[in-house]
Amino acid sequence: MSTVHRTLAGIQASTRSFVREPFTVVLLVVLPALSIQIYGIGMGQFPDVGVFAVSGSVATVGRITGAVFATGALAGVLGLFQMISARHADRRLAICGFRGVELVTARFATVAVASAVVSVVATLSLIVLVDDPIGAPLAAFGGFAIAGAIYGLLGIVVGSVLPRELEGSLLLVILADVDNVFASGLFGIEDSVTQFAPLAHPHTIVTQAVVEGSLATEHLAPALGHLSLFALLSVAAYTYQLESGGDA
Amino acid sequence: MNIASKGDDAGGTANSSGDTVVSANSVEKTYDSILPFTRSVEVLDGATLHVERGQVVGIMGENGSGKSTLMGILAGVLDHDAGEVERAGSIGWCPQEPRLYDRLTVDETFQLFGTAYGMSDDEIVDARAWLTDVLDFERFRDRQIRHLSGGNRQKVNLSVALMHEPDLLLLDEPYTGFDWETFLAFWDLTEELRARGVGVAIISHIINERDRFDVVYELHEGHLHRQEIGDDDGLSSEPTDDDVACERTASFIDEAGAGSGQRATAGQEESE
């Protein structure tokens, strides 16, 4: 039995598990739109000049911030639940013959699919709900995809070391919220601090794509750097929990 | 029936023939705590056990005595701190809690785990047909695991351990939730596997099923006490080779043997 065959079987099984939860699908559709509207309406109460140092209208930046938050939080929670629901079964599958690398690939591919779906929904929601047409929707999708992937991987890390649904979800949502505030640039926090926020660069990519209609190329490398860092962390965390019998 | 007891050979040489499918010698396991003000728990302290081909072995002990830990070590799922574990051939492991993917159907579960075992599609279909027929859950094949009853979930759990026809079966309370018919079907299946030369180790609380075992081990305070079934000499309460008295074992087996339809755990008895 080839590695490719086993890996595909693992991806197929994980993806089926993901789409067979109706509540997850509903949240995927509803939450980004809700978050965009709440942030947009909330920030729209402030004047465009004098309060926040933003490059577009405050309401638009608020909607972008809401979309990035929803993408991160949703992808993170999906990654978390993916880990919690499958950790014991993954261990059994490994005992039955799946190699670690095949399981890691299958699990990560599923998180990538989930993050991509969240990003598509966030992009479409933003296109519909923002006042002006988005200049570079593909670049915006790219920013969301990186944000979603980073938090999906963070969900794997949290699910590996803190395999509890309530505590893990709270941690991820709070992290995404604080990270997003740092990333938004709304409050003039020092760049030397905010550049380390995982969502900072994806947020800028989305903002520039929406407001200026261009790709923020100088933020692409740091964003992918963050992504690589979280990929390494999540592989280490997943491997640890796989070897510890799913009882870490 | 009277049962004889005898201690294990700590060195494990007596049973280390080519027919041994799993051999554990002087295994030790302690769960260390990384948290302050919490204590470590010593679960196994020199546990020794052998399972031969075609042998059905029962492992008994009170709640928390470490039976599932021992099973996990035998299966290679858990690490042990000291001692040796040797396995020969393929293993089927049926954990106490079904470690299955809740949102996959029964068919998809067979397909996924069959793929893990390296079985071809035809072999998976054959194994599925055999086990769903024997354990009577053919009509639930398109149901997701999460929508199955506890008993049917346990049937799938057992089937996943059996589907590749392993040389050694490690079953941790496999008949939890089974109805009477399935319980009997399980033992028919076990007899079939014994005849095929499969070594079977079963964690069980049902003492009055002891006649079905070739050997029974009781796990008490980290030690395993071995009793051959079918010997007329009676169970000795003398200390075994590892200097741990076996009075509890003698007591509960005598009590269980005194009446039928009783279910007992080590040192305790309860009516069904």
Short mmCIF file of C-alpha atoms in Angstrom, two decimals:
data_model
loop_
_atom_site.label_atom_id
_atom_site.label_comp_id
_atom_site.label_asym_id
_atom_site.label_seq_id
_atom_site.Cartn_x
_atom_site.Cartn_y
_atom_site.Cartn_z
CA MET A 1 0.00 0.00 0.00
CA SER A 2 1.60 3.26 -1.13
CA THR A 3 2.18 6.31 0.99
CA VAL A 4 0.17 8.38 -1.48
CA HIS A 5 -2.78 5.98 -1.22
CA ARG A 6 -2.76 6.07 2.58
CA THR A 7 -2.32 9.85 2.69
CA LEU A 8 -5.23 10.36 0.29
CA ALA A 9 -7.37 8.01 2.37
CA GLY A 10 -6.48 10.07 5.46
CA ILE A 11 -7.29 13.37 3.76
CA GLN A 12 -10.58 11.98 2.46
CA ALA A 13 -11.57 10.77 5.93
CA SER A 14 -10.61 14.04 7.62
CA THR A 15 -12.41 16.16 5.06
CA ARG A 16 -15.56 14.05 5.37
CA SER A 17 -15.47 14.49 9.13
CA PHE A 18 -15.10 18.25 8.68
CA VAL A 19 -18.04 18.76 6.32
CA ARG A 20 -20.38 16.44 8.23
CA GLU A 21 -20.93 18.90 11.05
CA PRO A 22 -23.84 21.14 9.98
CA PHE A 23 -23.25 23.59 12.82
CA THR A 24 -19.71 24.18 11.59
CA VAL A 25 -20.94 24.91 8.09
CA VAL A 26 -23.55 27.34 9.38
CA LEU A 27 -20.94 29.14 11.49
CA LEU A 28 -18.64 29.30 8.48
CA VAL A 29 -21.24 31.14 6.46
CA VAL A 30 -22.74 33.34 9.15
CA LEU A 31 -19.85 34.36 11.38
CA PRO A 32 -17.67 36.24 8.85
CA ALA A 33 -20.62 38.31 7.62
CA LEU A 34 -21.74 39.00 11.18
CA SER A 35 -18.27 39.99 12.29
CA ILE A 36 -17.76 42.27 9.27
CA GLN A 37 -21.04 44.03 9.92
CA ILE A 38 -20.51 44.44 13.66
CA TYR A 39 -17.00 45.81 13.24
CA GLY A 40 -18.12 48.01 10.32
CA ILE A 41 -21.08 49.49 12.19
CA GLY A 42 -19.05 49.90 15.38
CA MET A 43 -16.12 51.63 13.73
CA GLY A 44 -18.44 53.62 11.46
CA GLN A 45 -19.55 55.60 14.52
CA PHE A 46 -16.19 57.38 14.52
CA PRO A 47 -15.23 60.14 12.11
CA ASP A 48 -12.82 59.29 9.32
CA VAL A 49 -10.41 62.03 10.40
CA GLY A 50 -8.91 62.81 13.79
CA VAL A 51 -9.42 59.61 15.76
CA PHE A 52 -7.74 56.76 13.91
CA ALA A 53 -4.76 56.90 11.59
CA VAL A 54 -6.15 54.79 8.76
CA SER A 55 -5.71 54.98 5.02
CA GLY A 56 -9.36 54.48 4.05
CA SER A 57 -12.69 55.13 5.68
CA VAL A 58 -12.83 53.97 9.29
CA ALA A 59 -15.92 51.88 8.53
CA THR A 60 -14.12 50.05 5.71
CA VAL A 61 -11.05 49.38 7.84
CA GLY A 62 -13.41 48.22 10.58
CA ARG A 63 -15.05 45.75 8.18
CA ILE A 64 -11.63 44.50 7.08
CA THR A 65 -10.65 44.07 10.73
CA GLY A 66 -13.86 42.14 11.38
CA ALA A 67 -13.20 39.88 8.40
CA VAL A 68 -9.61 39.14 9.47
CA PHE A 69 -10.75 38.42 13.03
CA ALA A 70 -13.48 36.06 11.84
CA THR A 71 -11.05 34.27 9.53
CA GLY A 72 -8.44 33.79 12.25
CA ALA A 73 -10.82 32.82 15.01
CA LEU A 74 -12.84 30.42 12.84
CA ALA A 75 -9.82 28.73 11.30
CA GLY A 76 -8.20 28.43 14.73
CA VAL A 77 -11.26 26.89 16.33
CA LEU A 78 -11.69 24.49 13.39
CA GLY A 79 -8.04 23.42 13.76
CA LEU A 80 -8.55 22.98 17.49
CA PHE A 81 -11.68 20.84 17.15
CA GLN A 82 -10.06 18.84 14.38
CA MET A 83 -7.26 17.95 16.76
CA ILE A 84 -9.44 17.25 19.78
CA SER A 85 -11.91 15.05 17.90
CA ALA A 86 -9.27 13.00 16.10
CA ARG A 87 -6.35 12.73 18.49
CA HIS A 88 -7.17 9.31 19.95
CA ALA A 89 -8.29 7.88 16.62
CA ASP A 90 -5.15 9.24 14.95
CA ARG A 91 -3.06 7.39 17.50
CA ARG A 92 -4.94 4.16 16.81
CA LEU A 93 -4.51 4.66 13.08
CA ALA A 94 -0.77 5.06 13.64
CA ILE A 95 -0.69 1.82 15.62
CA CYS A 96 -2.57 0.12 12.76
CA GLY A 97 0.06 1.13 10.22
CA PHE A 98 -0.24 4.78 9.22
CA ARG A 99 3.12 6.51 9.27
CA GLY A 100 3.51 9.76 11.20
CA VAL A 101 4.25 11.73 8.06
CA GLU A 102 1.10 10.41 6.38
CA LEU A 103 -1.04 11.39 9.34
CA VAL A 104 0.59 14.81 9.61
CA THR A 105 0.04 15.42 5.90
CA ALA A 106 -3.60 14.33 6.08
CA ARG A 107 -4.32 16.42 9.17
CA PHE A 108 -2.61 19.52 7.79
CA ALA A 109 -4.24 19.18 4.40
CA THR A 110 -7.62 19.20 6.11
CA VAL A 111 -6.73 22.29 8.11
CA ALA A 112 -5.56 23.93 4.86
CA VAL A 113 -8.88 23.07 3.20
CA ALA A 114 -10.82 24.45 6.18
CA SER A 115 -8.74 27.63 6.19
CA ALA A 116 -9.23 28.07 2.45
CA VAL A 117 -12.99 27.68 2.81
CA VAL A 118 -13.07 30.25 5.63
CA SER A 119 -10.97 32.61 3.49
CA VAL A 120 -13.27 32.28 0.48
CA VAL A 121 -16.30 33.00 2.66
CA ALA A 122 -14.55 36.00 4.26
CA THR A 123 -13.54 37.40 0.86
CA LEU A 124 -17.02 36.99 -0.60
CA SER A 125 -18.62 38.50 2.50
CA LEU A 126 -16.30 41.48 2.31
CA ILE A 127 -16.98 41.96 -1.41
CA VAL A 128 -20.71 42.05 -0.69
CA LEU A 129 -20.62 44.15 2.47
CA VAL A 130 -17.94 46.78 1.82
CA ASP A 131 -19.16 50.05 0.29
CA ASP A 132 -16.64 50.41 -2.53
CA PRO A 133 -15.60 47.68 -4.98
CA ILE A 134 -12.48 45.76 -3.92
CA GLY A 135 -9.58 46.61 -6.21
CA ALA A 136 -7.61 43.38 -5.84
CA PRO A 137 -9.91 40.59 -4.61
CA LEU A 138 -7.34 37.84 -5.27
CA ALA A 139 -4.75 39.65 -3.17
CA ALA A 140 -7.38 40.07 -0.45
CA PHE A 141 -8.11 36.34 -0.61
CA GLY A 142 -4.37 35.66 -0.33
CA GLY A 143 -4.18 37.75 2.84
CA PHE A 144 -7.18 35.94 4.33
CA ALA A 145 -5.74 32.58 3.33
CA ILE A 146 -2.47 33.29 5.12
CA ALA A 147 -4.36 34.56 8.19
CA GLY A 148 -6.56 31.47 8.17
CA ALA A 149 -3.65 29.10 7.71
CA ILE A 150 -1.66 30.71 10.55
CA TYR A 151 -4.58 30.37 12.95
CA GLY A 152 -5.48 26.90 11.69
CA LEU A 153 -1.96 25.83 12.59
CA LEU A 154 -2.20 27.67 15.90
CA GLY A 155 -5.38 25.66 16.52
CA ILE A 156 -3.36 22.46 16.00
CA VAL A 157 -0.76 23.67 18.51
CA VAL A 158 -3.39 24.59 21.10
CA GLY A 159 -5.31 21.35 20.45
CA SER A 160 -2.14 19.34 21.01
CA VAL A 161 -1.06 20.94 24.27
CA LEU A 162 -4.46 22.02 25.63
CA PRO A 163 -6.96 19.48 24.30
CA ARG A 164 -10.02 21.06 25.92
CA GLU A 165 -12.83 22.49 23.86
CA LEU A 166 -13.90 25.38 26.11
CA GLU A 167 -10.46 26.51 27.28
CA GLY A 168 -8.88 26.04 23.87
CA SER A 169 -11.65 27.95 22.05
CA LEU A 170 -11.52 30.82 24.53
CA LEU A 171 -7.76 31.03 24.23
CA LEU A 172 -7.87 31.12 20.45
CA VAL A 173 -10.68 33.68 20.21
CA ILE A 174 -9.01 35.99 22.73
CA LEU A 175 -5.66 35.61 20.98
CA ALA A 176 -7.24 36.37 17.61
CA ASP A 177 -8.99 39.41 19.06
CA VAL A 178 -5.89 40.92 20.68
CA ASP A 179 -3.74 40.02 17.69
CA ASN A 180 -6.25 41.64 15.37
CA VAL A 181 -6.35 44.85 17.40
CA PHE A 182 -2.56 45.02 17.18
CA ALA A 183 -2.68 44.22 13.47
CA SER A 184 -5.37 46.74 12.56
CA GLY A 185 -3.14 49.76 13.06
CA LEU A 186 -6.14 51.62 14.45
CA PHE A 187 -4.51 52.53 17.73
CA GLY A 188 -1.07 53.67 16.57
CA ILE A 189 0.84 50.97 18.44
CA GLU A 190 4.56 50.88 17.64
CA ASP A 191 5.35 48.93 14.47
CA SER A 192 8.30 47.37 16.26
CA VAL A 193 5.74 45.63 18.46
CA THR A 194 2.90 44.96 16.03
CA GLN A 195 5.13 43.38 13.35
CA PHE A 196 5.35 40.31 15.59
CA ALA A 197 1.59 39.91 15.76
CA PRO A 198 0.75 36.91 13.52
CA LEU A 199 -2.13 38.74 11.86
CA ALA A 200 -0.26 42.02 11.29
CA HIS A 201 1.06 41.27 7.82
CA PRO A 202 -1.99 39.40 6.48
CA HIS A 203 -4.14 42.28 7.75
CA THR A 204 -2.01 44.78 5.85
CA ILE A 205 -2.17 42.64 2.70
CA VAL A 206 -5.97 42.58 2.88
CA THR A 207 -6.22 46.29 3.69
CA GLN A 208 -3.99 47.33 0.80
CA ALA A 209 -5.86 44.99 -1.55
CA VAL A 210 -9.21 46.47 -0.56
CA VAL A 211 -8.31 50.15 -0.16
CA GLU A 212 -5.56 50.60 -2.74
CA GLY A 213 -6.25 47.68 -5.05
CA SER A 214 -2.69 46.36 -5.00
CA LEU A 215 -0.65 43.55 -3.45
CA ALA A 216 1.48 44.56 -0.46
CA THR A 217 4.53 42.65 -1.66
CA GLU A 218 6.77 43.86 1.17
CA HIS A 219 4.45 42.16 3.69
CA LEU A 220 4.29 38.87 1.82
CA ALA A 221 7.63 37.49 3.01
CA PRO A 222 7.09 38.28 6.73
CA ALA A 223 3.57 36.85 6.50
CA LEU A 224 4.90 33.63 4.98
CA GLY A 225 7.63 33.66 7.63
CA HIS A 226 5.00 33.63 10.34
CA LEU A 227 3.22 30.85 8.48
CA SER A 228 6.41 28.75 8.33
CA LEU A 229 7.08 29.30 12.02
CA PHE A 230 3.60 28.13 13.00
CA ALA A 231 3.88 25.19 10.61
CA LEU A 232 7.03 24.05 12.41
CA LEU A 233 5.45 24.56 15.82
CA SER A 234 2.33 22.65 14.86
CA VAL A 235 4.26 19.72 13.36
CA ALA A 236 6.26 19.47 16.59
CA ALA A 237 3.12 19.68 18.74
CA TYR A 238 1.20 17.16 16.63
CA THR A 239 4.09 14.71 16.56
CA TYR A 240 4.43 14.99 20.32
CA GLN A 241 0.79 14.22 20.95
CA LEU A 242 0.84 11.37 18.41
CA GLU A 243 3.79 9.74 20.14
CA SER A 244 2.40 10.30 23.60
CA GLY A 245 -0.63 8.20 22.79
CA GLY A 246 -3.05 11.05 22.41
CA ASP A 247 -3.02 11.42 26.17
CA ALA A 248 -0.69 14.38 26.43
CA MET B 1 -13.80 -26.08 39.28
CA ASN B 2 -10.62 -25.86 41.21
CA ILE B 3 -7.87 -23.70 39.91
CA ALA B 4 -4.16 -23.89 40.53
CA SER B 5 -1.97 -20.86 40.82
CA LYS B 6 1.64 -20.54 40.06
CA GLY B 7 4.00 -17.63 39.95
CA ASP B 8 5.56 -16.16 36.91
CA ASP B 9 9.12 -16.70 35.92
CA ALA B 10 10.57 -13.27 36.25
CA GLY B 11 13.14 -14.01 33.61
CA GLY B 12 10.49 -15.11 31.19
CA THR B 13 12.44 -18.10 29.94
CA ALA B 14 9.77 -20.69 30.59
CA ASN B 15 7.41 -19.38 27.96
CA SER B 16 9.78 -17.87 25.49
CA SER B 17 9.23 -20.54 22.88
CA GLY B 18 8.57 -19.83 19.21
CA ASP B 19 4.84 -20.06 19.91
CA THR B 20 4.83 -16.99 22.12
CA VAL B 21 3.08 -14.08 20.44
CA VAL B 22 3.67 -11.57 23.20
CA SER B 23 5.95 -11.75 26.17
CA ALA B 24 6.25 -9.13 28.90
CA ASN B 25 8.96 -9.58 31.50
CA SER B 26 9.31 -7.56 34.70
CA VAL B 27 7.54 -4.57 33.20
CA GLU B 28 7.41 -1.42 35.28
CA LYS B 29 5.35 1.67 34.66
CA THR B 30 4.89 4.82 36.72
CA TYR B 31 2.83 7.82 35.75
CA ASP B 32 4.91 10.81 36.75
CA SER B 33 3.25 14.11 37.44
CA ILE B 34 4.81 17.32 36.19
CA LEU B 35 2.58 19.38 38.44
CA PRO B 36 3.71 20.41 41.92
CA PHE B 37 1.91 18.94 44.93
CA THR B 38 0.66 15.96 42.95
CA ARG B 39 2.06 12.48 43.35
CA SER B 40 3.35 9.99 40.86
CA VAL B 41 1.41 6.75 40.53
CA GLU B 42 3.23 3.44 40.28
CA VAL B 43 1.01 1.17 38.17
CA LEU B 44 3.12 -1.82 37.19
CA ASP B 45 5.96 -3.22 39.27
CA GLY B 46 7.62 -6.20 37.67
CA ALA B 47 4.59 -7.50 35.76
CA THR B 48 5.30 -10.66 33.75
CA LEU B 49 2.96 -12.28 31.24
CA HIS B 50 3.12 -14.54 28.20
CA VAL B 51 0.54 -15.30 25.54
CA GLU B 52 1.00 -18.31 23.27
CA ARG B 53 -0.49 -18.97 19.87
CA GLY B 54 -3.98 -20.44 20.21
CA GLN B 55 -4.20 -19.40 23.86
CA VAL B 56 -6.95 -17.30 25.38
CA VAL B 57 -5.67 -15.34 28.36
CA GLY B 58 -7.79 -13.37 30.81
CA ILE B 59 -6.47 -10.34 32.66
CA MET B 60 -8.43 -9.34 35.73
CA GLY B 61 -8.05 -6.86 38.51
CA GLU B 62 -9.90 -4.20 40.40
CA ASN B 63 -10.68 -0.78 38.94
CA GLY B 64 -7.55 1.31 38.62
CA SER B 65 -5.22 -1.64 39.03
CA GLY B 66 -3.50 -0.90 35.71
CA LYS B 67 -5.07 -3.43 33.35
CA SER B 68 -5.55 -0.95 30.51
CA THR B 69 -2.04 0.41 31.06
CA LEU B 70 -0.69 -3.12 30.77
CA MET B 71 -2.74 -3.67 27.61
CA GLY B 72 -1.47 -0.41 26.15
CA ILE B 73 2.11 -1.48 26.83
CA LEU B 74 1.53 -4.90 25.27
CA ALA B 75 0.04 -3.20 22.20
CA GLY B 76 2.94 -0.77 21.95
CA VAL B 77 0.70 2.23 22.52
CA LEU B 78 2.30 3.17 25.83
CA ASP B 79 5.96 3.21 26.78
CA HIS B 80 7.14 1.28 29.81
CA ASP B 81 9.84 2.40 32.22
CA ALA B 82 11.64 -0.91 32.70
CA GLY B 83 11.43 -4.56 31.68
CA GLU B 84 11.04 -6.12 28.26
CA VAL B 85 8.12 -6.61 25.90
CA GLU B 86 8.53 -8.84 22.86
CA ARG B 87 5.89 -9.30 20.19
CA ALA B 88 5.78 -11.72 17.30
CA GLY B 89 3.48 -11.20 14.35
CA SER B 90 0.71 -8.72 13.74
CA ILE B 91 -1.38 -7.22 16.51
CA GLY B 92 -5.04 -6.31 16.76
CA TRP B 93 -5.75 -3.85 19.55
CA CYS B 94 -9.26 -3.14 20.80
CA PRO B 95 -9.08 -0.32 23.37
CA GLN B 96 -11.66 0.11 26.09
CA GLU B 97 -12.86 3.43 24.64
CA PRO B 98 -13.41 3.11 20.89
CA ARG B 99 -10.77 5.26 19.27
CA LEU B 100 -12.71 5.83 16.07
CA TYR B 101 -13.63 8.81 13.92
CA ASP B 102 -17.13 9.77 15.04
CA ARG B 103 -18.23 11.27 11.73
CA LEU B 104 -17.19 8.42 9.48
CA THR B 105 -19.66 5.70 8.61
CA VAL B 106 -19.06 2.06 9.48
CA ASP B 107 -18.07 1.30 5.89
CA GLU B 108 -15.67 4.25 5.78
CA THR B 109 -14.15 3.14 9.07
CA PHE B 110 -13.47 -0.33 7.68
CA GLN B 111 -11.98 1.25 4.55
CA LEU B 112 -9.70 3.64 6.45
CA PHE B 113 -8.37 1.13 8.97
CA GLY B 114 -8.10 -1.56 6.29
CA THR B 115 -5.95 0.86 4.31
CA ALA B 116 -3.84 1.42 7.41
CA TYR B 117 -3.31 -2.34 7.74
CA GLY B 118 -2.25 -2.47 4.08
CA MET B 119 -5.24 -4.58 2.99
CA SER B 120 -6.51 -4.53 -0.58
CA ASP B 121 -10.03 -3.31 -1.32
CA ASP B 122 -11.23 -6.89 -1.85
CA GLU B 123 -9.75 -7.98 1.47
CA ILE B 124 -11.45 -5.08 3.22
CA VAL B 125 -14.81 -5.96 1.67
CA ASP B 126 -14.40 -9.62 2.70
CA ALA B 127 -13.40 -8.71 6.26
CA ARG B 128 -16.32 -6.31 6.54
CA ALA B 129 -18.78 -8.91 5.28
CA TRP B 130 -17.42 -11.51 7.71
CA LEU B 131 -17.47 -9.31 10.81
CA THR B 132 -20.74 -7.48 10.19
CA ASP B 133 -22.36 -10.87 9.72
CA VAL B 134 -20.80 -12.57 12.76
CA LEU B 135 -21.42 -9.62 15.09
CA ASP B 136 -24.74 -8.74 13.46
CA PHE B 137 -24.44 -5.07 12.54
CA GLU B 138 -24.67 -5.31 8.76
CA ARG B 139 -27.71 -3.01 8.69
CA PHE B 140 -25.75 -0.16 10.31
CA ARG B 141 -23.01 -0.03 7.69
CA ASP B 142 -24.05 3.40 6.35
CA ARG B 143 -24.43 4.97 9.81
CA GLN B 144 -21.88 7.39 11.20
CA ILE B 145 -20.10 6.08 14.30
CA ARG B 146 -21.52 8.88 16.47
CA HIS B 147 -25.05 7.75 15.63
CA LEU B 148 -24.50 4.15 16.73
CA SER B 149 -25.54 2.77 20.09
CA GLY B 150 -22.79 1.96 22.58
CA GLY B 151 -23.03 -1.74 21.83
CA ASN B 152 -22.84 -1.29 18.06
CA ARG B 153 -19.96 1.13 18.43
CA GLN B 154 -18.18 -1.51 20.44
CA LYS B 155 -18.80 -4.03 17.65
CA VAL B 156 -17.06 -1.69 15.21
CA ASN B 157 -14.27 -1.16 17.73
CA LEU B 158 -13.77 -4.91 18.00
CA SER B 159 -14.03 -5.39 14.25
CA VAL B 160 -11.29 -2.86 13.56
CA ALA B 161 -9.00 -4.92 15.79
CA LEU B 162 -9.97 -8.16 14.07
CA MET B 163 -10.31 -7.24 10.40
CA HIS B 164 -6.72 -7.99 9.38
CA GLU B 165 -6.76 -11.38 11.14
CA PRO B 166 -3.85 -10.65 13.45
CA ASP B 167 -1.60 -13.15 15.22
CA LEU B 168 -2.30 -11.53 18.58
CA LEU B 169 -5.52 -9.91 19.75
CA LEU B 170 -5.44 -7.53 22.70
CA LEU B 171 -8.97 -6.80 23.87
CA ASP B 172 -9.74 -4.33 26.64
CA GLU B 173 -13.21 -5.18 27.97
CA PRO B 174 -14.41 -5.94 24.44
CA TYR B 175 -17.97 -6.95 25.25
CA THR B 176 -19.04 -3.80 27.10
CA GLY B 177 -22.56 -2.97 25.90
CA PHE B 178 -23.07 -6.24 24.04
CA ASP B 179 -26.46 -7.92 24.21
CA TRP B 180 -26.56 -11.60 25.16
CA GLU B 181 -26.63 -12.89 21.59
CA THR B 182 -23.64 -10.79 20.62
CA PHE B 183 -21.83 -11.82 23.80
CA LEU B 184 -22.24 -15.47 22.81
CA ALA B 185 -21.25 -14.66 19.22
CA PHE B 186 -18.13 -13.00 20.56
CA TRP B 187 -17.08 -16.15 22.39
CA ASP B 188 -17.84 -18.30 19.34
CA LEU B 189 -15.58 -15.97 17.38
CA THR B 190 -12.90 -16.23 20.05
CA GLU B 191 -13.04 -20.03 19.85
CA GLU B 192 -12.69 -19.77 16.08
CA LEU B 193 -9.66 -17.53 16.47
CA ARG B 194 -8.15 -19.88 19.05
CA ALA B 195 -8.53 -22.75 16.59
CA ARG B 196 -6.75 -20.68 13.95
CA GLY B 197 -3.81 -20.20 16.33
CA VAL B 198 -4.46 -16.59 17.27
CA GLY B 199 -3.26 -15.60 20.74
CA VAL B 200 -5.95 -13.64 22.57
CA ALA B 201 -5.57 -11.53 25.72
CA ILE B 202 -8.78 -10.18 27.18
CA ILE B 203 -9.34 -7.79 30.04
CA SER B 204 -12.50 -9.00 31.69
CA HIS B 205 -14.54 -8.50 34.82
CA ILE B 206 -16.80 -11.47 34.26
CA ILE B 207 -15.31 -14.04 36.56
CA ASN B 208 -17.80 -16.78 35.82
CA GLU B 209 -16.56 -16.77 32.22
CA ARG B 210 -13.18 -17.96 33.47
CA ASP B 211 -13.68 -21.44 32.04
CA ARG B 212 -13.34 -19.93 28.61
CA PHE B 213 -9.75 -18.86 29.39
CA ASP B 214 -6.67 -21.04 29.28
CA VAL B 215 -4.86 -18.82 31.74
CA VAL B 216 -6.05 -16.04 34.01
CA TYR B 217 -3.81 -13.29 35.35
CA GLU B 218 -4.85 -11.11 38.22
CA LEU B 219 -3.23 -7.72 38.41
CA HIS B 220 -2.83 -6.55 41.99
CA GLU B 221 -0.54 -3.82 43.29
CA GLY B 222 1.47 -3.81 40.09
CA HIS B 223 2.09 -7.56 40.05
CA LEU B 224 0.50 -10.22 37.86
CA HIS B 225 -0.56 -13.51 39.43
CA ARG B 226 -1.01 -16.39 37.04
CA GLN B 227 -3.59 -19.15 37.35
CA GLU B 228 -3.86 -22.05 34.95
CA ILE B 229 -7.47 -22.99 34.27
CA GLY B 230 -8.47 -26.65 34.43
CA ASP B 231 -6.11 -27.87 37.10
CA ASP B 232 -7.72 -29.79 39.98
CA ASP B 233 -5.22 -28.80 42.64
CA GLY B 234 -7.12 -25.71 43.72
CA LEU B 235 -5.93 -22.17 43.97
CA SER B 236 -3.05 -21.65 46.33
CA SER B 237 -3.08 -18.60 48.52
CA GLU B 238 0.61 -18.95 49.22
CA PRO B 239 2.83 -16.10 48.12
CA THR B 240 3.78 -16.33 44.48
CA ASP B 241 7.30 -16.08 43.19
CA ASP B 242 7.27 -12.33 43.42
CA ASP B 243 6.38 -12.56 47.13
CA VAL B 244 2.93 -11.09 46.87
CA ALA B 245 0.18 -13.06 48.57
CA CYS B 246 -2.62 -14.24 46.34
CA GLU B 247 -5.35 -14.56 48.97
CA ARG B 248 -7.57 -12.06 47.22
CA THR B 249 -7.42 -14.00 44.00
CA ALA B 250 -8.25 -17.26 45.77
CA SER B 251 -11.13 -15.54 47.52
CA PHE B 252 -12.80 -13.97 44.52
CA ILE B 253 -12.43 -16.98 42.28
CA ASP B 254 -13.86 -19.26 44.96
CA GLU B 255 -16.79 -16.91 45.43
CA ALA B 256 -17.42 -16.60 41.72
CA GLY B 257 -17.19 -20.35 41.30
CA ALA B 258 -19.75 -20.88 44.06
CA GLY B 259 -22.63 -19.41 42.09
CA SER B 260 -23.63 -18.81 38.51
CA GLY B 261 -24.98 -15.63 36.95
CA GLN B 262 -22.75 -13.54 39.11
CA ARG B 263 -20.43 -10.82 37.96
CA ALA B 264 -17.48 -9.96 40.12
CA THR B 265 -14.53 -7.69 40.02
CA ALA B 266 -11.34 -8.49 41.88
CA GLY B 267 -12.15 -8.68 45.54
CA GLN B 268 -15.75 -7.63 45.01
CA GLU B 269 -18.90 -9.24 43.82
CA GLU B 270 -22.06 -7.79 42.42
CA SER B 271 -25.26 -9.28 41.14
CA GLU B 272 -26.20 -8.59 37.56
#
